[in-house]
Amino acid sequence: MLLNSLRQCARAMSTATQPYPFSKLAKIPPVLPSTSTMPREPLLKGKGLMQHLTETLATPQKRNWLHTYFARRHPLRIHPGSVLTVGLAHAPTIFSGVLLSVRRRGLDTSFVLRNVINRTGVEMQFYVCSPHLKSIKILQRAATKTSRSGPRIRRVKLYYLRDSPEKMTAISAGVRG
Amino acid sequence: MHRLWALAQRPRLPCRTLHSTTVKRAAPAAEASSSTAVAKWTPTSVRTGVIARKRGMLVMWDGHGARFPVTVLQLENCQVTANVKTVRKDKSEYHAVQVAASDRREKTTTNAMLGHFRNAGVPAKYIVKEFPITPDAHVPVGTTLSAIHFVPGQFVDVIAKSIGKGFAGTMKRWNYKGLRASHGVSAAHRSQGAIGAHQDPGRVWPGRKMAGRLGGERTTTQNLAVVRVDTELDLVFVRGCVPGIDDAHVMVRDAKKKMIQTAQHEYAKGNMEKILPKGFETLPFPAGTKEMAAQLPPVIEAPTLRRSPFIPQS
């Protein structure tokens, strides 16, 4: 009887110290309460699985950004032509620029900012769900049908700004800070 | 820690419950476990694979924040339907595990297949495939395989039917360079050009690369790393791309080059630390089942072993 209790104690300790016995270095993410309200049966057949994974794999902050700033239709979405400042974990820690394009691919959503630094045009592409992207600050929003402030943009992708520095200065002229 | 498979000195005896081809009257798991001891993975063992469905591609970021693409594979009620053992004329043996996946309506299944599935005690399936194994890796018929079969950090080969490209020209099919875009070339910019010499040999060599059907054939992508395993939804995330369209059936097995051959080679050389990838103790053997998945954490991720690419090397 003593031997049985010792054996049970050893098994409990072994599972506690090694919850996954096949790999010592494997990471076990903490089990968060499920934020997705999707029923399980269709997911097991693959229906709506990719959408569910996009919701689940993104952190709450990134999920919020995908639903608001980078959604196709949301009152708070960022239009191309807006001026943003992003905070990064790696160098350069801060980068500001004009939003040229938003590439919407769910988790893989990214955007391109263009700036002219020391008379050199610099473009950077940022992935929204990357752990390096810490903050997004909107300095100036582009004009839309509802709001009149900011530059009036009639394109979704503003690659023409690469060839017209005068339009770039026109956009950045109204920016404070 | 002393690995238990290192103690294995003698080859295992063949299981006496197997017949010459397939098992009749599916033996339940309890009977098999009582007749043989719990099988342990050895560096010379070859495990079964699974059949999954390619659901799509996503993106993930590793521990350092480096981005990499992943393909999501989902196991759809993948069950073992038979254990195959064939003795060839030269007395050598072929062992395999027959696996089936994706339940299907009995009304649309042929009577022959219905009988086969009934013998195995599994519902009717859409796809039935075989994975060659070593004799110690047989799995009891009727076992439901789970995503826990793969360990994050290991390498797998993924086999599927590639996307069909139809009748493809030589530039697409064989990477021919075509002809010039201008300088007098008339209506032949993407054509093959010459297909042979002159009177000698006076014919076209066999095997001459020409236009024809491309794609829609069995393709293997090797050495894909498993980065995440989710047993709640039976998902295996592999790094990189996988042949085939979304929702296609794919066969996933341990990588022949980076897992099986490496294990055998390093074991023969005596490098016990290099037999499995870094940090690995062992692999689920003979297979990762639903019962095993219930005991283990629901989500497991691979570690990031590389150095950070964002910190410049001094």
Tab-separated table of C-alpha atoms in Angstrom:
chain	number	residue	atom	x	y	z
A	1	MET	CA	0.000	0.000	0.000
A	2	LEU	CA	2.875	2.303	0.859
A	3	LEU	CA	4.517	1.286	-2.417
A	4	ASN	CA	1.315	2.189	-4.335
A	5	SER	CA	1.115	5.618	-2.755
A	6	LEU	CA	4.796	6.199	-3.508
A	7	ARG	CA	4.228	5.166	-7.136
A	8	GLN	CA	1.247	7.536	-7.471
A	9	CYS	CA	3.254	10.328	-5.928
A	10	ALA	CA	6.104	9.670	-8.368
A	11	ARG	CA	3.709	9.705	-11.367
A	12	ALA	CA	2.144	12.990	-10.226
A	13	MET	CA	5.563	14.532	-9.750
A	14	SER	CA	6.770	13.252	-13.098
A	15	THR	CA	3.771	14.738	-14.967
A	16	ALA	CA	4.174	17.988	-13.073
A	17	THR	CA	7.870	18.294	-13.904
A	18	GLN	CA	7.465	16.976	-17.458
A	19	PRO	CA	3.982	17.679	-18.831
A	20	TYR	CA	5.151	16.826	-22.361
A	21	PRO	CA	7.460	13.808	-22.191
A	22	PHE	CA	8.590	13.771	-25.826
A	23	SER	CA	10.572	17.003	-25.921
A	24	LYS	CA	12.245	18.892	-23.109
A	25	LEU	CA	12.474	22.164	-25.048
A	26	ALA	CA	8.925	22.231	-26.435
A	27	LYS	CA	6.890	25.268	-25.411
A	28	ILE	CA	3.458	24.829	-23.901
A	29	PRO	CA	1.495	28.086	-24.284
A	30	PRO	CA	-0.785	28.905	-21.339
A	31	VAL	CA	-4.366	27.792	-21.971
A	32	LEU	CA	-6.360	31.010	-22.351
A	33	PRO	CA	-10.165	31.053	-22.031
A	34	SER	CA	-11.477	30.592	-25.542
A	35	THR	CA	-12.325	33.989	-27.020
A	36	SER	CA	-13.846	32.465	-30.155
A	37	THR	CA	-17.515	31.495	-29.887
A	38	MET	CA	-17.460	29.169	-32.887
A	39	PRO	CA	-19.044	25.713	-32.454
A	40	ARG	CA	-16.531	22.897	-32.486
A	41	GLU	CA	-18.142	20.412	-34.912
A	42	PRO	CA	-17.766	22.442	-38.130
A	43	LEU	CA	-14.215	23.393	-37.106
A	44	LEU	CA	-13.272	19.714	-36.939
A	45	LYS	CA	-14.422	19.422	-40.553
A	46	GLY	CA	-12.462	22.509	-41.521
A	47	LYS	CA	-15.408	24.879	-41.960
A	48	GLY	CA	-14.386	28.340	-40.867
A	49	LEU	CA	-11.127	26.956	-39.513
A	50	MET	CA	-8.772	29.546	-41.008
A	51	GLN	CA	-10.952	32.419	-39.767
A	52	HIS	CA	-11.050	30.829	-36.316
A	53	LEU	CA	-7.258	30.459	-36.281
A	54	THR	CA	-6.782	34.089	-37.330
A	55	GLU	CA	-8.898	35.119	-34.342
A	56	THR	CA	-7.209	32.736	-31.931
A	57	LEU	CA	-3.553	33.118	-32.832
A	58	ALA	CA	-3.506	36.915	-32.679
A	59	THR	CA	-3.087	38.623	-29.324
A	60	PRO	CA	-6.036	40.790	-28.140
A	61	GLN	CA	-4.270	44.029	-29.091
A	62	LYS	CA	-3.477	42.787	-32.611
A	63	ARG	CA	-6.977	41.402	-33.012
A	64	ASN	CA	-8.333	44.814	-32.118
A	65	TRP	CA	-6.092	46.481	-34.692
A	66	LEU	CA	-7.145	44.019	-37.391
A	67	HIS	CA	-10.808	44.665	-36.625
A	68	THR	CA	-10.565	48.445	-36.445
A	69	TYR	CA	-7.555	50.085	-38.049
A	70	PHE	CA	-7.020	47.528	-40.834
A	71	ALA	CA	-10.550	46.367	-41.476
A	72	ARG	CA	-12.156	46.878	-44.850
A	73	ARG	CA	-15.127	48.779	-43.411
A	74	HIS	CA	-14.883	50.305	-39.992
A	75	PRO	CA	-15.380	53.906	-38.903
A	76	LEU	CA	-11.891	53.944	-37.408
A	77	ARG	CA	-10.037	52.309	-40.310
A	78	ILE	CA	-6.863	54.006	-41.479
A	79	HIS	CA	-7.058	55.230	-45.069
A	80	PRO	CA	-4.033	55.377	-47.338
A	81	GLY	CA	-2.613	58.869	-47.219
A	82	SER	CA	-2.762	59.030	-43.433
A	83	VAL	CA	0.403	59.750	-41.508
A	84	LEU	CA	1.306	57.195	-38.837
A	85	THR	CA	4.023	56.681	-36.258
A	86	VAL	CA	4.809	53.090	-35.317
A	87	GLY	CA	6.756	51.969	-32.287
A	88	LEU	CA	9.000	48.943	-32.786
A	89	ALA	CA	10.942	46.574	-30.589
A	90	HIS	CA	13.968	46.566	-32.911
A	91	ALA	CA	15.836	49.421	-34.554
A	92	PRO	CA	14.586	51.927	-35.657
A	93	THR	CA	12.459	52.074	-32.530
A	94	ILE	CA	10.164	54.731	-34.018
A	95	PHE	CA	9.266	55.233	-37.654
A	96	SER	CA	6.833	57.753	-39.067
A	97	GLY	CA	5.521	57.963	-42.562
A	98	VAL	CA	2.683	58.237	-45.029
A	99	LEU	CA	0.599	55.091	-45.373
A	100	LEU	CA	1.052	53.981	-48.987
A	101	SER	CA	-0.830	50.683	-48.929
A	102	VAL	CA	-2.546	48.143	-46.709
A	103	ARG	CA	-2.210	44.483	-47.699
A	104	ARG	CA	-5.071	42.604	-46.028
A	105	ARG	CA	-4.342	38.891	-45.503
A	106	GLY	CA	-5.809	38.166	-42.070
A	107	LEU	CA	-2.901	37.368	-39.743
A	108	ASP	CA	-0.453	38.361	-42.463
A	109	THR	CA	-1.873	41.875	-42.848
A	110	SER	CA	0.822	44.455	-43.455
A	111	PHE	CA	1.188	48.093	-44.420
A	112	VAL	CA	3.859	50.270	-46.005
A	113	LEU	CA	4.923	53.641	-44.658
A	114	ARG	CA	6.979	56.088	-46.705
A	115	ASN	CA	9.075	58.920	-45.363
A	116	VAL	CA	11.849	61.152	-46.634
A	117	ILE	CA	14.761	61.138	-44.197
A	118	ASN	CA	17.860	63.215	-44.978
A	119	ARG	CA	16.620	63.695	-48.568
A	120	THR	CA	16.409	59.927	-48.994
A	121	GLY	CA	13.078	58.242	-49.562
A	122	VAL	CA	12.632	55.392	-47.096
A	123	GLU	CA	9.807	52.856	-47.172
A	124	MET	CA	9.178	50.243	-44.507
A	125	GLN	CA	6.691	47.405	-44.482
A	126	PHE	CA	5.237	46.447	-41.101
A	127	TYR	CA	3.321	43.297	-40.287
A	128	VAL	CA	0.436	44.071	-37.939
A	129	CYS	CA	0.623	40.794	-35.960
A	130	SER	CA	4.399	40.827	-35.618
A	131	PRO	CA	5.579	40.796	-31.992
A	132	HIS	CA	7.986	43.618	-32.903
A	133	LEU	CA	5.183	46.097	-33.658
A	134	LYS	CA	4.437	47.716	-30.316
A	135	SER	CA	2.286	50.750	-31.043
A	136	ILE	CA	0.535	52.611	-33.839
A	137	LYS	CA	-0.170	56.302	-33.476
A	138	ILE	CA	-2.176	58.221	-36.050
A	139	LEU	CA	-0.794	61.706	-36.541
A	140	GLN	CA	-3.078	62.766	-39.356
A	141	ARG	CA	-5.949	60.967	-41.004
A	142	ALA	CA	-6.617	61.267	-44.698
A	143	ALA	CA	-9.839	62.927	-45.798
A	144	THR	CA	-12.848	60.716	-46.421
A	145	LYS	CA	-16.397	61.354	-47.576
A	146	THR	CA	-17.403	62.150	-44.003
A	147	SER	CA	-14.367	63.999	-42.660
A	148	ARG	CA	-12.849	66.978	-44.483
A	149	SER	CA	-9.511	67.198	-42.670
A	150	GLY	CA	-6.321	65.925	-44.201
A	151	PRO	CA	-5.250	65.314	-47.803
A	152	ARG	CA	-7.856	64.103	-50.274
A	153	ILE	CA	-6.732	60.779	-51.692
A	154	ARG	CA	-8.432	59.076	-54.647
A	155	ARG	CA	-6.394	55.861	-54.749
A	156	VAL	CA	-6.107	52.783	-52.582
A	157	LYS	CA	-2.390	52.299	-53.272
A	158	LEU	CA	-0.314	55.483	-53.355
A	159	TYR	CA	2.756	54.256	-55.204
A	160	TYR	CA	2.666	57.398	-57.359
A	161	LEU	CA	4.094	59.286	-54.356
A	162	ARG	CA	7.467	57.669	-55.100
A	163	ASP	CA	7.743	59.853	-58.175
A	164	SER	CA	6.313	63.092	-56.782
A	165	PRO	CA	8.166	64.521	-53.794
A	166	GLU	CA	6.013	67.658	-53.935
A	167	LYS	CA	2.909	65.626	-53.069
A	168	MET	CA	4.800	64.010	-50.211
A	169	THR	CA	5.677	67.432	-48.769
A	170	ALA	CA	2.085	68.547	-49.277
A	171	ILE	CA	0.871	65.633	-47.137
A	172	SER	CA	3.485	66.087	-44.448
A	173	ALA	CA	2.999	69.884	-44.302
A	174	GLY	CA	-0.185	69.578	-42.282
A	175	VAL	CA	1.301	67.161	-39.745
A	176	ARG	CA	2.049	68.384	-36.239
A	177	GLY	CA	4.965	66.531	-34.595
B	1	MET	CA	18.813	11.412	-18.829
B	2	HIS	CA	19.403	7.814	-19.896
B	3	ARG	CA	17.153	7.123	-22.843
B	4	LEU	CA	15.244	3.867	-22.570
B	5	TRP	CA	15.531	2.963	-26.252
B	6	ALA	CA	19.322	2.867	-25.893
B	7	LEU	CA	18.868	-0.276	-23.803
B	8	ALA	CA	17.278	-2.193	-26.681
B	9	GLN	CA	19.850	-4.766	-27.723
B	10	ARG	CA	17.951	-7.428	-29.614
B	11	PRO	CA	15.529	-7.041	-32.515
B	12	ARG	CA	11.906	-7.410	-31.576
B	13	LEU	CA	10.052	-10.683	-32.398
B	14	PRO	CA	7.190	-10.376	-34.895
B	15	CYS	CA	3.776	-10.066	-33.275
B	16	ARG	CA	2.025	-13.449	-33.312
B	17	THR	CA	-1.463	-11.940	-33.810
B	18	LEU	CA	-0.674	-10.882	-37.402
B	19	HIS	CA	-1.701	-13.025	-40.385
B	20	SER	CA	-0.166	-13.187	-43.828
B	21	THR	CA	-1.924	-10.106	-45.241
B	22	THR	CA	-4.530	-8.161	-43.275
B	23	VAL	CA	-5.928	-8.771	-39.820
B	24	LYS	CA	-9.299	-10.452	-39.715
B	25	ARG	CA	-11.773	-9.603	-36.917
B	26	ALA	CA	-10.060	-6.427	-35.753
B	27	ALA	CA	-8.252	-7.055	-32.478
B	28	PRO	CA	-9.184	-4.295	-30.013
B	29	ALA	CA	-6.407	-2.267	-28.406
B	30	ALA	CA	-6.691	-4.029	-25.042
B	31	GLU	CA	-5.945	-7.444	-26.516
B	32	ALA	CA	-2.862	-6.161	-28.336
B	33	SER	CA	-1.496	-4.427	-25.263
B	34	SER	CA	-1.938	-7.515	-23.147
B	35	SER	CA	-0.209	-9.766	-25.667
B	36	THR	CA	2.868	-7.517	-26.191
B	37	ALA	CA	4.663	-5.102	-23.882
B	38	VAL	CA	4.335	-1.356	-24.525
B	39	ALA	CA	6.491	-0.825	-27.622
B	40	LYS	CA	9.301	1.702	-27.296
B	41	TRP	CA	10.779	3.824	-30.053
B	42	THR	CA	14.262	2.788	-31.150
B	43	PRO	CA	16.557	4.601	-33.587
B	44	THR	CA	15.972	1.841	-36.134
B	45	SER	CA	12.166	1.979	-35.922
B	46	VAL	CA	10.005	3.478	-38.627
B	47	ARG	CA	6.604	4.720	-37.390
B	48	THR	CA	3.379	5.010	-39.309
B	49	GLY	CA	2.290	8.253	-40.896
B	50	VAL	CA	-1.111	9.911	-40.915
B	51	ILE	CA	-3.508	11.197	-43.533
B	52	ALA	CA	-4.467	14.827	-43.080
B	53	ARG	CA	-6.188	17.557	-45.035
B	54	LYS	CA	-4.412	20.707	-46.128
B	55	ARG	CA	-6.583	23.504	-44.784
B	56	GLY	CA	-4.611	26.561	-45.825
B	57	MET	CA	-1.641	28.695	-44.987
B	58	LEU	CA	-0.987	31.080	-42.167
B	59	VAL	CA	1.939	32.972	-40.789
B	60	MET	CA	3.693	32.717	-37.445
B	61	TRP	CA	6.477	34.523	-35.671
B	62	ASP	CA	9.149	32.622	-33.769
B	63	GLY	CA	10.651	33.434	-30.368
B	64	HIS	CA	12.879	36.159	-31.809
B	65	GLY	CA	10.122	37.732	-33.878
B	66	ALA	CA	11.220	36.333	-37.243
B	67	ARG	CA	8.312	35.652	-39.575
B	68	PHE	CA	7.793	32.334	-41.311
B	69	PRO	CA	4.909	30.817	-43.294
B	70	VAL	CA	3.060	27.747	-42.041
B	71	THR	CA	0.622	25.303	-43.606
B	72	VAL	CA	-2.254	24.042	-41.469
B	73	LEU	CA	-2.953	20.308	-41.755
B	74	GLN	CA	-5.970	18.786	-40.031
B	75	LEU	CA	-6.504	15.116	-39.197
B	76	GLU	CA	-10.097	14.197	-39.992
B	77	ASN	CA	-10.881	11.028	-37.991
B	78	CYS	CA	-7.715	9.267	-39.147
B	79	GLN	CA	-7.974	5.615	-38.106
B	80	VAL	CA	-5.953	2.441	-38.620
B	81	THR	CA	-7.833	-0.059	-40.797
B	82	ALA	CA	-5.297	-2.863	-41.175
B	83	ASN	CA	-1.818	-4.103	-40.368
B	84	VAL	CA	-0.164	-5.514	-43.445
B	85	LYS	CA	2.530	-8.170	-43.417
B	86	THR	CA	3.666	-9.739	-46.679
B	87	VAL	CA	6.409	-12.365	-46.922
B	88	ARG	CA	8.205	-12.147	-50.230
B	89	LYS	CA	9.675	-15.079	-52.191
B	90	ASP	CA	13.124	-14.409	-50.730
B	91	LYS	CA	11.650	-14.665	-47.204
B	92	SER	CA	12.029	-10.912	-46.543
B	93	GLU	CA	9.024	-9.231	-44.995
B	94	TYR	CA	7.095	-6.108	-45.869
B	95	HIS	CA	5.241	-4.540	-42.949
B	96	ALA	CA	2.832	-1.663	-43.260
B	97	VAL	CA	0.036	0.100	-41.455
B	98	GLN	CA	-3.061	0.897	-43.498
B	99	VAL	CA	-4.658	4.175	-42.474
B	100	ALA	CA	-7.954	5.711	-43.574
B	101	ALA	CA	-9.357	9.211	-43.087
B	102	SER	CA	-12.386	11.435	-43.691
B	103	ASP	CA	-15.716	9.754	-42.908
B	104	ARG	CA	-18.039	9.198	-45.830
B	105	ARG	CA	-21.692	8.208	-46.241
B	106	GLU	CA	-22.287	4.469	-46.389
B	107	LYS	CA	-24.655	5.068	-49.282
B	108	THR	CA	-21.810	6.328	-51.479
B	109	THR	CA	-19.334	3.609	-50.483
B	110	THR	CA	-18.925	0.425	-52.496
B	111	ASN	CA	-19.940	-2.865	-50.872
B	112	ALA	CA	-16.392	-4.149	-51.062
B	113	MET	CA	-15.054	-1.186	-49.125
B	114	LEU	CA	-17.999	-1.292	-46.693
B	115	GLY	CA	-17.049	-4.846	-45.790
B	116	HIS	CA	-13.430	-3.865	-45.347
B	117	PHE	CA	-14.317	-0.979	-43.019
B	118	ARG	CA	-16.743	-3.171	-41.089
B	119	ASN	CA	-13.983	-5.696	-40.456
B	120	ALA	CA	-11.811	-2.915	-39.117
B	121	GLY	CA	-14.644	-1.558	-36.993
B	122	VAL	CA	-14.376	1.972	-38.391
B	123	PRO	CA	-16.899	4.113	-40.272
B	124	ALA	CA	-16.590	4.290	-44.065
B	125	LYS	CA	-13.802	6.593	-45.249
B	126	TYR	CA	-12.888	8.555	-48.345
B	127	ILE	CA	-9.206	7.752	-48.534
B	128	VAL	CA	-7.220	4.645	-47.581
B	129	LYS	CA	-3.417	4.658	-47.747
B	130	GLU	CA	-0.564	2.488	-46.470
B	131	PHE	CA	2.643	3.481	-44.678
B	132	PRO	CA	5.600	1.038	-44.668
B	133	ILE	CA	6.973	0.468	-41.158
B	134	THR	CA	9.326	-1.757	-39.195
B	135	PRO	CA	7.686	-4.825	-37.571
B	136	ASP	CA	7.679	-3.267	-34.084
B	137	ALA	CA	5.580	-0.262	-35.146
B	138	HIS	CA	2.261	-1.963	-35.840
B	139	VAL	CA	-0.755	-0.155	-34.433
B	140	PRO	CA	-3.929	-1.961	-33.269
B	141	VAL	CA	-6.697	-1.834	-35.872
B	142	GLY	CA	-9.350	0.761	-35.088
B	143	THR	CA	-7.004	3.146	-33.273
B	144	THR	CA	-7.749	6.781	-33.936
B	145	LEU	CA	-4.569	8.664	-34.687
B	146	SER	CA	-4.175	12.174	-33.389
B	147	ALA	CA	-2.060	15.234	-34.109
B	148	ILE	CA	-0.055	14.324	-30.981
B	149	HIS	CA	1.685	11.738	-33.187
B	150	PHE	CA	4.061	14.499	-34.317
B	151	VAL	CA	6.392	16.286	-31.941
B	152	PRO	CA	6.920	20.028	-32.529
B	153	GLY	CA	10.502	20.445	-33.680
B	154	GLN	CA	10.607	17.249	-35.730
B	155	PHE	CA	10.711	17.053	-39.521
B	156	VAL	CA	8.092	15.511	-41.756
B	157	ASP	CA	7.619	14.642	-45.408
B	158	VAL	CA	4.280	15.655	-46.891
B	159	ILE	CA	2.967	13.823	-49.936
B	160	ALA	CA	0.020	15.035	-51.972
B	161	LYS	CA	-1.271	15.376	-55.510
B	162	SER	CA	0.089	18.639	-56.891
B	163	ILE	CA	-2.127	21.308	-58.459
B	164	GLY	CA	-2.813	20.476	-62.083
B	165	LYS	CA	-1.491	22.952	-64.633
B	166	GLY	CA	-3.054	21.349	-67.692
B	167	PHE	CA	-1.202	21.205	-70.980
B	168	ALA	CA	1.876	23.269	-70.122
B	169	GLY	CA	4.405	24.693	-72.535
B	170	THR	CA	8.110	23.953	-72.340
B	171	MET	CA	8.923	27.209	-70.567
B	172	LYS	CA	6.685	26.353	-67.642
B	173	ARG	CA	7.218	22.616	-67.699
B	174	TRP	CA	10.986	22.413	-68.270
B	175	ASN	CA	12.214	25.959	-67.598
B	176	TYR	CA	13.183	26.524	-71.227
B	177	LYS	CA	14.257	30.079	-71.983
B	178	GLY	CA	12.105	30.582	-75.056
B	179	LEU	CA	13.191	33.001	-77.765
B	180	ARG	CA	13.817	36.727	-77.911
B	181	ALA	CA	10.992	39.174	-77.449
B	182	SER	CA	12.005	41.208	-80.510
B	183	HIS	CA	14.840	41.371	-83.098
B	184	GLY	CA	12.895	39.611	-85.792
B	185	VAL	CA	11.440	36.671	-83.908
B	186	SER	CA	8.073	35.987	-85.507
B	187	ALA	CA	5.289	34.336	-83.528
B	188	ALA	CA	7.621	31.971	-81.643
B	189	HIS	CA	8.522	33.784	-78.435
B	190	ARG	CA	7.612	30.921	-76.103
B	191	SER	CA	8.181	28.016	-78.429
B	192	GLN	CA	10.581	25.135	-77.849
B	193	GLY	CA	12.920	25.866	-80.758
B	194	ALA	CA	14.951	22.974	-82.112
B	195	ILE	CA	14.209	19.433	-80.949
B	196	GLY	CA	17.236	17.667	-82.427
B	197	ALA	CA	20.233	17.737	-84.730
B	198	HIS	CA	20.241	16.956	-88.491
B	199	GLN	CA	20.687	13.692	-90.402
B	200	ASP	CA	22.841	12.398	-87.586
B	201	PRO	CA	21.024	11.003	-85.599
B	202	GLY	CA	18.085	11.868	-87.849
B	203	ARG	CA	15.556	11.312	-85.109
B	204	VAL	CA	14.499	12.788	-81.825
B	205	TRP	CA	16.236	11.343	-78.785
B	206	PRO	CA	13.863	9.519	-76.401
B	207	GLY	CA	13.191	11.619	-73.343
B	208	ARG	CA	13.294	14.869	-75.276
B	209	LYS	CA	11.617	17.435	-73.029
B	210	MET	CA	8.484	18.698	-74.716
B	211	ALA	CA	5.209	20.366	-73.827
B	212	GLY	CA	2.557	18.259	-72.127
B	213	ARG	CA	0.477	17.786	-69.041
B	214	LEU	CA	2.027	19.261	-65.884
B	215	GLY	CA	0.917	18.754	-62.314
B	216	GLY	CA	-1.846	16.614	-60.867
B	217	GLU	CA	0.676	14.001	-59.811
B	218	ARG	CA	1.994	12.689	-56.534
B	219	THR	CA	4.607	15.083	-55.109
B	220	THR	CA	6.660	14.868	-51.921
B	221	THR	CA	7.910	17.893	-50.057
B	222	GLN	CA	10.638	16.781	-47.693
B	223	ASN	CA	11.971	17.930	-44.348
B	224	LEU	CA	9.255	20.327	-43.271
B	225	ALA	CA	9.514	21.312	-39.619
B	226	VAL	CA	6.508	20.787	-37.383
B	227	VAL	CA	6.054	24.049	-35.472
B	228	ARG	CA	2.784	23.582	-33.586
B	229	VAL	CA	0.452	20.787	-32.646
B	230	ASP	CA	-3.139	21.408	-31.522
B	231	THR	CA	-4.945	18.288	-30.300
B	232	GLU	CA	-8.300	20.006	-29.669
B	233	LEU	CA	-8.842	20.548	-33.386
B	234	ASP	CA	-6.312	17.877	-34.511
B	235	LEU	CA	-4.072	20.410	-36.267
B	236	VAL	CA	-0.454	20.071	-37.293
B	237	PHE	CA	1.279	23.285	-38.357
B	238	VAL	CA	4.235	22.655	-40.671
B	239	ARG	CA	6.657	25.331	-41.763
B	240	GLY	CA	6.623	26.068	-45.471
B	241	CYS	CA	4.415	24.967	-48.337
B	242	VAL	CA	2.759	21.684	-49.095
B	243	PRO	CA	1.631	20.388	-52.514
B	244	GLY	CA	-2.010	20.374	-53.475
B	245	ILE	CA	-5.090	22.557	-53.164
B	246	ASP	CA	-6.804	23.482	-49.932
B	247	ASP	CA	-8.848	20.662	-48.382
B	248	ALA	CA	-6.864	18.069	-50.346
B	249	HIS	CA	-5.812	14.858	-48.609
B	250	VAL	CA	-2.130	14.704	-47.785
B	251	MET	CA	0.025	11.957	-46.310
B	252	VAL	CA	2.325	13.089	-43.530
B	253	ARG	CA	5.132	10.891	-42.253
B	254	ASP	CA	8.436	11.275	-40.408
B	255	ALA	CA	11.073	12.733	-42.721
B	256	LYS	CA	13.095	9.963	-44.319
B	257	LYS	CA	16.229	12.076	-44.583
B	258	LYS	CA	16.219	14.228	-41.462
B	259	MET	CA	14.558	11.832	-39.019
B	260	ILE	CA	14.783	8.171	-40.026
B	261	GLN	CA	18.130	8.121	-41.825
B	262	THR	CA	19.718	10.534	-39.335
B	263	ALA	CA	18.562	8.400	-36.396
B	264	GLN	CA	19.915	5.202	-37.924
B	265	HIS	CA	23.183	6.823	-38.966
B	266	GLU	CA	23.925	8.548	-35.665
B	267	TYR	CA	22.932	5.441	-33.697
B	268	ALA	CA	25.323	3.358	-35.790
B	269	LYS	CA	28.078	5.909	-35.164
B	270	GLY	CA	27.284	6.051	-31.469
B	271	ASN	CA	26.338	9.770	-31.249
B	272	MET	CA	23.410	9.347	-28.892
B	273	GLU	CA	22.729	13.095	-28.619
B	274	LYS	CA	22.250	13.596	-32.371
B	275	ILE	CA	19.812	10.768	-32.988
B	276	LEU	CA	16.770	12.975	-32.514
B	277	PRO	CA	16.466	16.768	-32.903
B	278	LYS	CA	17.665	18.885	-29.996
B	279	GLY	CA	15.753	18.433	-26.753
B	280	PHE	CA	13.866	15.342	-27.909
B	281	GLU	CA	13.468	12.405	-25.521
B	282	THR	CA	11.558	10.007	-27.734
B	283	LEU	CA	8.695	9.860	-30.209
B	284	PRO	CA	5.136	8.625	-29.594
B	285	PHE	CA	5.364	4.935	-30.391
B	286	PRO	CA	3.862	3.054	-32.136
B	287	ALA	CA	1.611	6.032	-32.822
B	288	GLY	CA	0.114	9.099	-31.178
B	289	THR	CA	-3.509	8.221	-30.397
B	290	LYS	CA	-6.550	10.106	-29.131
B	291	GLU	CA	-6.114	8.473	-25.710
B	292	MET	CA	-2.536	9.735	-25.522
B	293	ALA	CA	-3.643	13.229	-26.569
B	294	ALA	CA	-6.116	13.353	-23.685
B	295	GLN	CA	-3.255	13.018	-21.182
B	296	LEU	CA	-1.074	15.723	-22.721
B	297	PRO	CA	-1.387	19.510	-23.053
B	298	PRO	CA	-3.775	20.623	-25.855
B	299	VAL	CA	-1.317	22.919	-27.648
B	300	ILE	CA	2.426	22.387	-27.994
B	301	GLU	CA	4.839	24.618	-29.896
B	302	ALA	CA	8.329	24.074	-31.193
B	303	PRO	CA	11.178	25.912	-29.483
B	304	THR	CA	13.196	28.576	-31.269
B	305	LEU	CA	16.703	27.189	-31.446
B	306	ARG	CA	18.330	29.640	-33.856
B	307	ARG	CA	20.086	32.835	-32.808
B	308	SER	CA	18.171	36.108	-33.169
B	309	PRO	CA	18.554	37.503	-36.711
B	310	PHE	CA	17.845	41.012	-35.431
B	311	ILE	CA	20.969	41.221	-33.306
B	312	PRO	CA	24.025	41.797	-35.528
B	313	GLN	CA	26.749	39.203	-35.186
B	314	SER	CA	29.924	40.700	-33.719
